[in-house]
PDB file of C-alpha atoms in Angstrom:
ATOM      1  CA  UNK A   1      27.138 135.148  21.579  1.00  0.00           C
ATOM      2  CA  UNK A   2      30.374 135.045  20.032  1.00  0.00           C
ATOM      3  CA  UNK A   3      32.768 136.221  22.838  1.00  0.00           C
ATOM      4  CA  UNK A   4      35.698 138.170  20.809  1.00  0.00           C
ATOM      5  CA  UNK A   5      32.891 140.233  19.364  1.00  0.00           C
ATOM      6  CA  UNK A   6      31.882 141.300  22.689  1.00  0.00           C
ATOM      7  CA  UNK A   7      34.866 141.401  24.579  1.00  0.00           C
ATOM      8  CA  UNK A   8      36.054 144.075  21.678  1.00  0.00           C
ATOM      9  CA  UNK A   9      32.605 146.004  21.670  1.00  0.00           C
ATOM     10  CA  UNK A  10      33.026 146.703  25.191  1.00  0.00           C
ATOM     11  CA  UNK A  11      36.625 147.240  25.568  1.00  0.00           C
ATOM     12  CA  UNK A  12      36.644 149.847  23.097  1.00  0.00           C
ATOM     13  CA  UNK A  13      33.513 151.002  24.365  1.00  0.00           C
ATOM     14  CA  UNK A  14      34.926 151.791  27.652  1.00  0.00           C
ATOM     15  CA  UNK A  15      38.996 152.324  26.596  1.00  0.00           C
ATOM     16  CA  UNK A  16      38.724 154.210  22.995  1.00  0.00           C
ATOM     17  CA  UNK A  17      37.589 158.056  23.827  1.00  0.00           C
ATOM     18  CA  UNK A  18      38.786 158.287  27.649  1.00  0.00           C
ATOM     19  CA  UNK A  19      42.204 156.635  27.238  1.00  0.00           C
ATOM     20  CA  UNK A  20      42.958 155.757  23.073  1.00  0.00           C
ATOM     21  CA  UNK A  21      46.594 154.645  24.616  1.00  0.00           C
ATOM     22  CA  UNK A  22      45.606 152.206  26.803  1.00  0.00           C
ATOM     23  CA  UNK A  23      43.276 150.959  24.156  1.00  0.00           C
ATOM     24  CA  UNK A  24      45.936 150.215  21.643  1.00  0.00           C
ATOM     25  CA  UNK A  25      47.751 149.028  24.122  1.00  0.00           C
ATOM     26  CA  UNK A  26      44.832 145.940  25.335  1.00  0.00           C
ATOM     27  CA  UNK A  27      44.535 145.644  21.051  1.00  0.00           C
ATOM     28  CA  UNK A  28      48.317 144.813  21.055  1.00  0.00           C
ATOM     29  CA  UNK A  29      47.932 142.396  23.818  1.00  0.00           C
ATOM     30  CA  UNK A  30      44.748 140.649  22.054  1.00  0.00           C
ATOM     31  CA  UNK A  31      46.999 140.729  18.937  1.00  0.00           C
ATOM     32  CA  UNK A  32      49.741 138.853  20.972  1.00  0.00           C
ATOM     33  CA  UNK A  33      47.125 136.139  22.305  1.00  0.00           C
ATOM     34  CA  UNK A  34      46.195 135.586  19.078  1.00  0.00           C
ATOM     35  CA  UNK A  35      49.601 134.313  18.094  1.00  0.00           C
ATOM     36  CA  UNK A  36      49.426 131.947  21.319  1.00  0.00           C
ATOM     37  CA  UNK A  37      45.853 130.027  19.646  1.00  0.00           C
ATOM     38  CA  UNK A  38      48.329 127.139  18.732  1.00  0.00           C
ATOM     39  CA  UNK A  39      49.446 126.392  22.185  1.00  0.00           C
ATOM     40  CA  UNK A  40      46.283 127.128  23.750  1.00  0.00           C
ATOM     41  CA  UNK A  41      43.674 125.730  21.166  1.00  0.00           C
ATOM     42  CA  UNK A  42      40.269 125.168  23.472  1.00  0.00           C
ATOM     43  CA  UNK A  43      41.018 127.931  25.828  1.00  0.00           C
ATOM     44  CA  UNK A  44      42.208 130.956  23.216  1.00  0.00           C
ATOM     45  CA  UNK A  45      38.977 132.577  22.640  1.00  0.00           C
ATOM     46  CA  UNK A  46      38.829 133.282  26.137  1.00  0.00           C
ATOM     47  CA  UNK A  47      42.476 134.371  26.362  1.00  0.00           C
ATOM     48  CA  UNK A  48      41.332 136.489  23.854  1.00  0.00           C
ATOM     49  CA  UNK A  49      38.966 138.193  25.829  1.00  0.00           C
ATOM     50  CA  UNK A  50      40.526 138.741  28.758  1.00  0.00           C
ATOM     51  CA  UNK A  51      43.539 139.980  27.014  1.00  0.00           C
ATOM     52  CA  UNK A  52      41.330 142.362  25.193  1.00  0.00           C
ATOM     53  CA  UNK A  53      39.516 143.686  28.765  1.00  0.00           C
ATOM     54  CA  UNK A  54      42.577 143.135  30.772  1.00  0.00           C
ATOM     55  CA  UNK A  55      42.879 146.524  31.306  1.00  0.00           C
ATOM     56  CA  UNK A  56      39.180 147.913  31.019  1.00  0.00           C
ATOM     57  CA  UNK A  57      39.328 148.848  35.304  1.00  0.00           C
ATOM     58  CA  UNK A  58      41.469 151.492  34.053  1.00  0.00           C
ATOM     59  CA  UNK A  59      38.330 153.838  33.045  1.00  0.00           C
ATOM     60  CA  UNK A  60      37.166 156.520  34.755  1.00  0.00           C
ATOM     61  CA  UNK A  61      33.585 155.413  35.327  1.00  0.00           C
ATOM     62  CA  UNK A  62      34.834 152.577  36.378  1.00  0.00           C
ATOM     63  CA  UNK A  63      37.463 153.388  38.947  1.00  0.00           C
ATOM     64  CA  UNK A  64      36.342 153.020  42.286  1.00  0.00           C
ATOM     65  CA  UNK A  65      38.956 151.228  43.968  1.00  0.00           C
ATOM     66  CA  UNK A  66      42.023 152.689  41.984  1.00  0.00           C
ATOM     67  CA  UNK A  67      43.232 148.873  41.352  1.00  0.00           C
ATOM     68  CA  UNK A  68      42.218 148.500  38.029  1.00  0.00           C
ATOM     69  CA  UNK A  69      42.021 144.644  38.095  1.00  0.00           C
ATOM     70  CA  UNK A  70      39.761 144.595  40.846  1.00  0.00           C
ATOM     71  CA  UNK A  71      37.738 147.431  39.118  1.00  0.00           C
ATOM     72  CA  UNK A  72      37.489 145.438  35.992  1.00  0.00           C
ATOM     73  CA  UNK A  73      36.321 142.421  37.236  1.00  0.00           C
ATOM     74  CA  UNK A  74      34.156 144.080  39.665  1.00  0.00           C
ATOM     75  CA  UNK A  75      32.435 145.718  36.036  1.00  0.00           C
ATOM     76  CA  UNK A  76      32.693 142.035  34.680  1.00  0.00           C
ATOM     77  CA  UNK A  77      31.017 140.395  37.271  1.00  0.00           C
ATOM     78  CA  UNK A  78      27.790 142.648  37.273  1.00  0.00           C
ATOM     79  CA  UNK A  79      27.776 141.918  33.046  1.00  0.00           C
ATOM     80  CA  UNK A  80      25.194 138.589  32.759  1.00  0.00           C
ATOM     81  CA  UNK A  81      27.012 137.121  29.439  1.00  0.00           C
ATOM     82  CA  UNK A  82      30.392 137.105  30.947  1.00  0.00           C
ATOM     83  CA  UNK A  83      32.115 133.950  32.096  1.00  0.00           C
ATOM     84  CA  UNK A  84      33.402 133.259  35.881  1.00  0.00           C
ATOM     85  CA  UNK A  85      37.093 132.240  34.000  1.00  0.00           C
ATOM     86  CA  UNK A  86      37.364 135.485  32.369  1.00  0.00           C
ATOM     87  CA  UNK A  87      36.739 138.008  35.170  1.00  0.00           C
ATOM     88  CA  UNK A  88      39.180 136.491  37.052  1.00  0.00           C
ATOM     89  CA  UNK A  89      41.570 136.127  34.450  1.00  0.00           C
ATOM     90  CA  UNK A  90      41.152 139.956  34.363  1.00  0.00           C
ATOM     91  CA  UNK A  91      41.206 140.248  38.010  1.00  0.00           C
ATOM     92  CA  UNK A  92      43.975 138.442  38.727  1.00  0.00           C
ATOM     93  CA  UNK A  93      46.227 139.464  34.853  1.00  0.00           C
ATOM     94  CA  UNK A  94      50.203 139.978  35.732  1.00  0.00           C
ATOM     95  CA  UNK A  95      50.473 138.740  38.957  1.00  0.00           C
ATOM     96  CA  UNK A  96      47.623 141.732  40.387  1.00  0.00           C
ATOM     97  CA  UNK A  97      47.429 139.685  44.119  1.00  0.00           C
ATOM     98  CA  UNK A  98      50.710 141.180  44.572  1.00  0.00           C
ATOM     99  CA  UNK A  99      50.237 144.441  43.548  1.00  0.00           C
ATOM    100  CA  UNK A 100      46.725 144.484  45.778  1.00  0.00           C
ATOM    101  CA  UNK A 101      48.687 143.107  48.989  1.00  0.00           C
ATOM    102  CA  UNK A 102      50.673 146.856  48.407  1.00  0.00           C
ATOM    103  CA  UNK A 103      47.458 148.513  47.984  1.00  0.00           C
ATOM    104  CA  UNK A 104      46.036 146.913  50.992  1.00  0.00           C
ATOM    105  CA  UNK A 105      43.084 145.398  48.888  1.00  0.00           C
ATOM    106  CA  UNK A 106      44.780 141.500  48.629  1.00  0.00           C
ATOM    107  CA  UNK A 107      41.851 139.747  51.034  1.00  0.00           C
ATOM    108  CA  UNK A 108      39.339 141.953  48.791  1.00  0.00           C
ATOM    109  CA  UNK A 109      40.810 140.579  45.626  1.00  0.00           C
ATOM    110  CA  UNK A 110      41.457 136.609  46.807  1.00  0.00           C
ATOM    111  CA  UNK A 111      38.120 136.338  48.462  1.00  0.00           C
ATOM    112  CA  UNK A 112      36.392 138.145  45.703  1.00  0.00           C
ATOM    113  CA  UNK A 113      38.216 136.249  42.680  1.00  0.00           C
ATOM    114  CA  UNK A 114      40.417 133.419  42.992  1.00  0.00           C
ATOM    115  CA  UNK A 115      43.404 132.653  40.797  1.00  0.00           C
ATOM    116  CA  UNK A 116      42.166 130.712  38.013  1.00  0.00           C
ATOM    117  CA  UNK A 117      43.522 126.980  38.699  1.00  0.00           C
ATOM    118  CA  UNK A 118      44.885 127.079  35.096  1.00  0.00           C
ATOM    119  CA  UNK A 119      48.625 128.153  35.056  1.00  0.00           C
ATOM    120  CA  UNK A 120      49.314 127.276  31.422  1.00  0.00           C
ATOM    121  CA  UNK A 121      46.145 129.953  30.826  1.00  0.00           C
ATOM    122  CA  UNK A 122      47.612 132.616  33.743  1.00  0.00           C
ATOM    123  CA  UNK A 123      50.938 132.592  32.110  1.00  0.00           C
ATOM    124  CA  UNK A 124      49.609 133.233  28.513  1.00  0.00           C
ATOM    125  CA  UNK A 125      47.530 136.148  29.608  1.00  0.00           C
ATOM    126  CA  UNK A 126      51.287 137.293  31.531  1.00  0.00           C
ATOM    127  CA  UNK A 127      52.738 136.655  28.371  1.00  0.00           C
ATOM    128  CA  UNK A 128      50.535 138.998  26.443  1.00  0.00           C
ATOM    129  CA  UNK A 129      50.597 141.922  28.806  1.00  0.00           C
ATOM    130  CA  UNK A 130      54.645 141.817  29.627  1.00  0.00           C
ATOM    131  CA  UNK A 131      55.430 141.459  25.668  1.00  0.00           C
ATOM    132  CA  UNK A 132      53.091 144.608  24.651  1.00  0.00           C
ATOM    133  CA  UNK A 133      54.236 147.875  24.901  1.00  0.00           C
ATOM    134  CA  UNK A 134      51.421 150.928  26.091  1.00  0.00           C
ATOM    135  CA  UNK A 135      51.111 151.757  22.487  1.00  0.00           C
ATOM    136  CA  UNK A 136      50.485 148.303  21.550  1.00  0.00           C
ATOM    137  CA  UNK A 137      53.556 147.116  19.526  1.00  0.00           C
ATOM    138  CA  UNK A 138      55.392 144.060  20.504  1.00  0.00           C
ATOM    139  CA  UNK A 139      58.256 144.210  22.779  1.00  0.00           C
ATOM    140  CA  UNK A 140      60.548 142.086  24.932  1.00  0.00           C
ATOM    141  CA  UNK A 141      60.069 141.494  29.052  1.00  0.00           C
ATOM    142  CA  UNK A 142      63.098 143.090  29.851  1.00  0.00           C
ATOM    143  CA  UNK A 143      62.192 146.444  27.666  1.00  0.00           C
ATOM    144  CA  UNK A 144      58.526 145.715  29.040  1.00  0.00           C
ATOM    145  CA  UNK A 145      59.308 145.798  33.020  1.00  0.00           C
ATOM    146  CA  UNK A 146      61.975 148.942  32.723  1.00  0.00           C
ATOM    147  CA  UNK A 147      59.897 150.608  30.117  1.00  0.00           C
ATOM    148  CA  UNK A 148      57.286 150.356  33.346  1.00  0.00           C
ATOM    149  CA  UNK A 149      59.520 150.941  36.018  1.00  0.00           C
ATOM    150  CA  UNK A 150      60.505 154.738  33.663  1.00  0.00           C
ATOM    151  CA  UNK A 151      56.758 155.746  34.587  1.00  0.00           C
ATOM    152  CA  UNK A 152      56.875 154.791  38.422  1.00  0.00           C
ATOM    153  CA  UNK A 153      58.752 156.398  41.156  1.00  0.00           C
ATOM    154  CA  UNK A 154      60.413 152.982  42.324  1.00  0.00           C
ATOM    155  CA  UNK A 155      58.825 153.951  46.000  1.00  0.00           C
ATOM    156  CA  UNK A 156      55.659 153.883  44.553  1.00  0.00           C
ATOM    157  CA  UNK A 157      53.074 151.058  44.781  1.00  0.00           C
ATOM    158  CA  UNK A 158      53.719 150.195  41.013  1.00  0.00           C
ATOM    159  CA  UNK A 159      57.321 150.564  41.426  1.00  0.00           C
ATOM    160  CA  UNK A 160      57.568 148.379  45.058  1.00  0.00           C
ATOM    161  CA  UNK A 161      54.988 145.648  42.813  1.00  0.00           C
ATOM    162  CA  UNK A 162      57.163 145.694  39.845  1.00  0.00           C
ATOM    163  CA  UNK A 163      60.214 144.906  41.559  1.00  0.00           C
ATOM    164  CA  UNK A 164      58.803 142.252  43.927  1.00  0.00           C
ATOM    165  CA  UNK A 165      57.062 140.685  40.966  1.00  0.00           C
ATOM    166  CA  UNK A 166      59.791 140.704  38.066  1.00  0.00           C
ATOM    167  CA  UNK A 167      61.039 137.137  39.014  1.00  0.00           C
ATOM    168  CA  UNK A 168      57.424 135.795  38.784  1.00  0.00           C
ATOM    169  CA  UNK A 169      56.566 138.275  35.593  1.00  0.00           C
ATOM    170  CA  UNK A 170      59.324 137.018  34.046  1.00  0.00           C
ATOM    171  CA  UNK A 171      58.936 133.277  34.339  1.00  0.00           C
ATOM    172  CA  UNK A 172      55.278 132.979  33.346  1.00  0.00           C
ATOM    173  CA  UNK A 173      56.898 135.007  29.879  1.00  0.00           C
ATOM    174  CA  UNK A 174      59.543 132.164  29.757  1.00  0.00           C
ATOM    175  CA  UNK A 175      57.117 129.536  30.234  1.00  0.00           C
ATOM    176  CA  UNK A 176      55.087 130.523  27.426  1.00  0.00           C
ATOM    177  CA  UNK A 177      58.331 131.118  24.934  1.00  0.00           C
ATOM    178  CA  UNK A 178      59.433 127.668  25.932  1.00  0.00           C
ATOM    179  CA  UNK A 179      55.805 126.156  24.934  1.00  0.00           C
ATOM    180  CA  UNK A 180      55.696 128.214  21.700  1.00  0.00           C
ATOM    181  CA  UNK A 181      59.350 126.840  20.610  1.00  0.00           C
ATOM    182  CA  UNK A 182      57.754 123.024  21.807  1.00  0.00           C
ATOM    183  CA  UNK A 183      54.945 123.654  19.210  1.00  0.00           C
ATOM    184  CA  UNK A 184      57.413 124.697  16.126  1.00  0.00           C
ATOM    185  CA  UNK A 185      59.240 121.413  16.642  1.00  0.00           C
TER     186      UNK A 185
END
């Protein structure tokens, strides 16, 4: 099974007709891992994936928690082709354990699907989602988290999440610049 092939198929399966912006949105970030294959050589294919589903708990049918991490991996999990590393790189995308701890549903989401012990592979997929705009064009992390923080009520659980997570959001996006500049050199 070639795993970009059906990571695609079933992201735009589930993200083209109900929500064609937050499709282009996980093809910009699969477009931005893509760029990161040099730094991440055995491991991009699945960045790829996840990058492209990342998002995929955001469809209706699938929406039973309202967390779409935890929805998405909870889809992932039930698929038989899909690998352990890449439903919880989905689960867990953009720092999502703090964002459940404001929804209530952290315990559900560490005792369900633990961080991925790969932080080099956690930051990329950070990386990918904090440099892509919802439309799908590149952008920077500081136009990223305000462009984000325009759609939330800052009292809101998205709003409270995004604030107590820029530091960490923006690190894991430094981290990865820093690597890509290392590999031009």
């Amino acid at each position: 099974m070639d795993l970009t092939l059906w990571a695609r198929d079933l992201a735009r399966s589930l993200l083209a007709e109900p929500l064609p912006r937050r499709w282009a949105h996980s093809q910009g970030v699969a477009a931005k891992a893509q760029s990161l294959t040099g730094i991440l050589s055995d491991d991009a294919e699945l960045l790829w994936a996840a990058a492209m589903l990342h998002d995929i708990g955001y469809t209706p049918s699938l929406a039973t928690t309202g967390f779409h991490p935890l929805d998405g991996a909870r889809y992932l999990r039930g698929r038989s082709a899909t690998d352990e590393r890449l439903v919880r790189l989905v689960a867990n995308h953009s720092y999502a354990l703090m964002e459940a701890e404001e929804r209530g549903l952290r315990e559900e989401l560490e005792s369900e699907f633990p961080i991925l012990d790969d932080a080099e592979l956690v930051d990329a997929l950070v990386y990918c989602d904090m440099t892509t705009t919802p439309d799908g064009t590149p952008t920077t992390v500081d136009a990223r988290l305000a462009e984000i923080l325009t759609r939330y009520d800052r009292d809101s659980v998205v709003g409270r999440f995004i604030r107590r997570a820029d530091e960490d959001l923006r690190a894991a996006v430094y981290r990865v610049e820093a690597r890509l500049i290392l590999a031009e050199q």
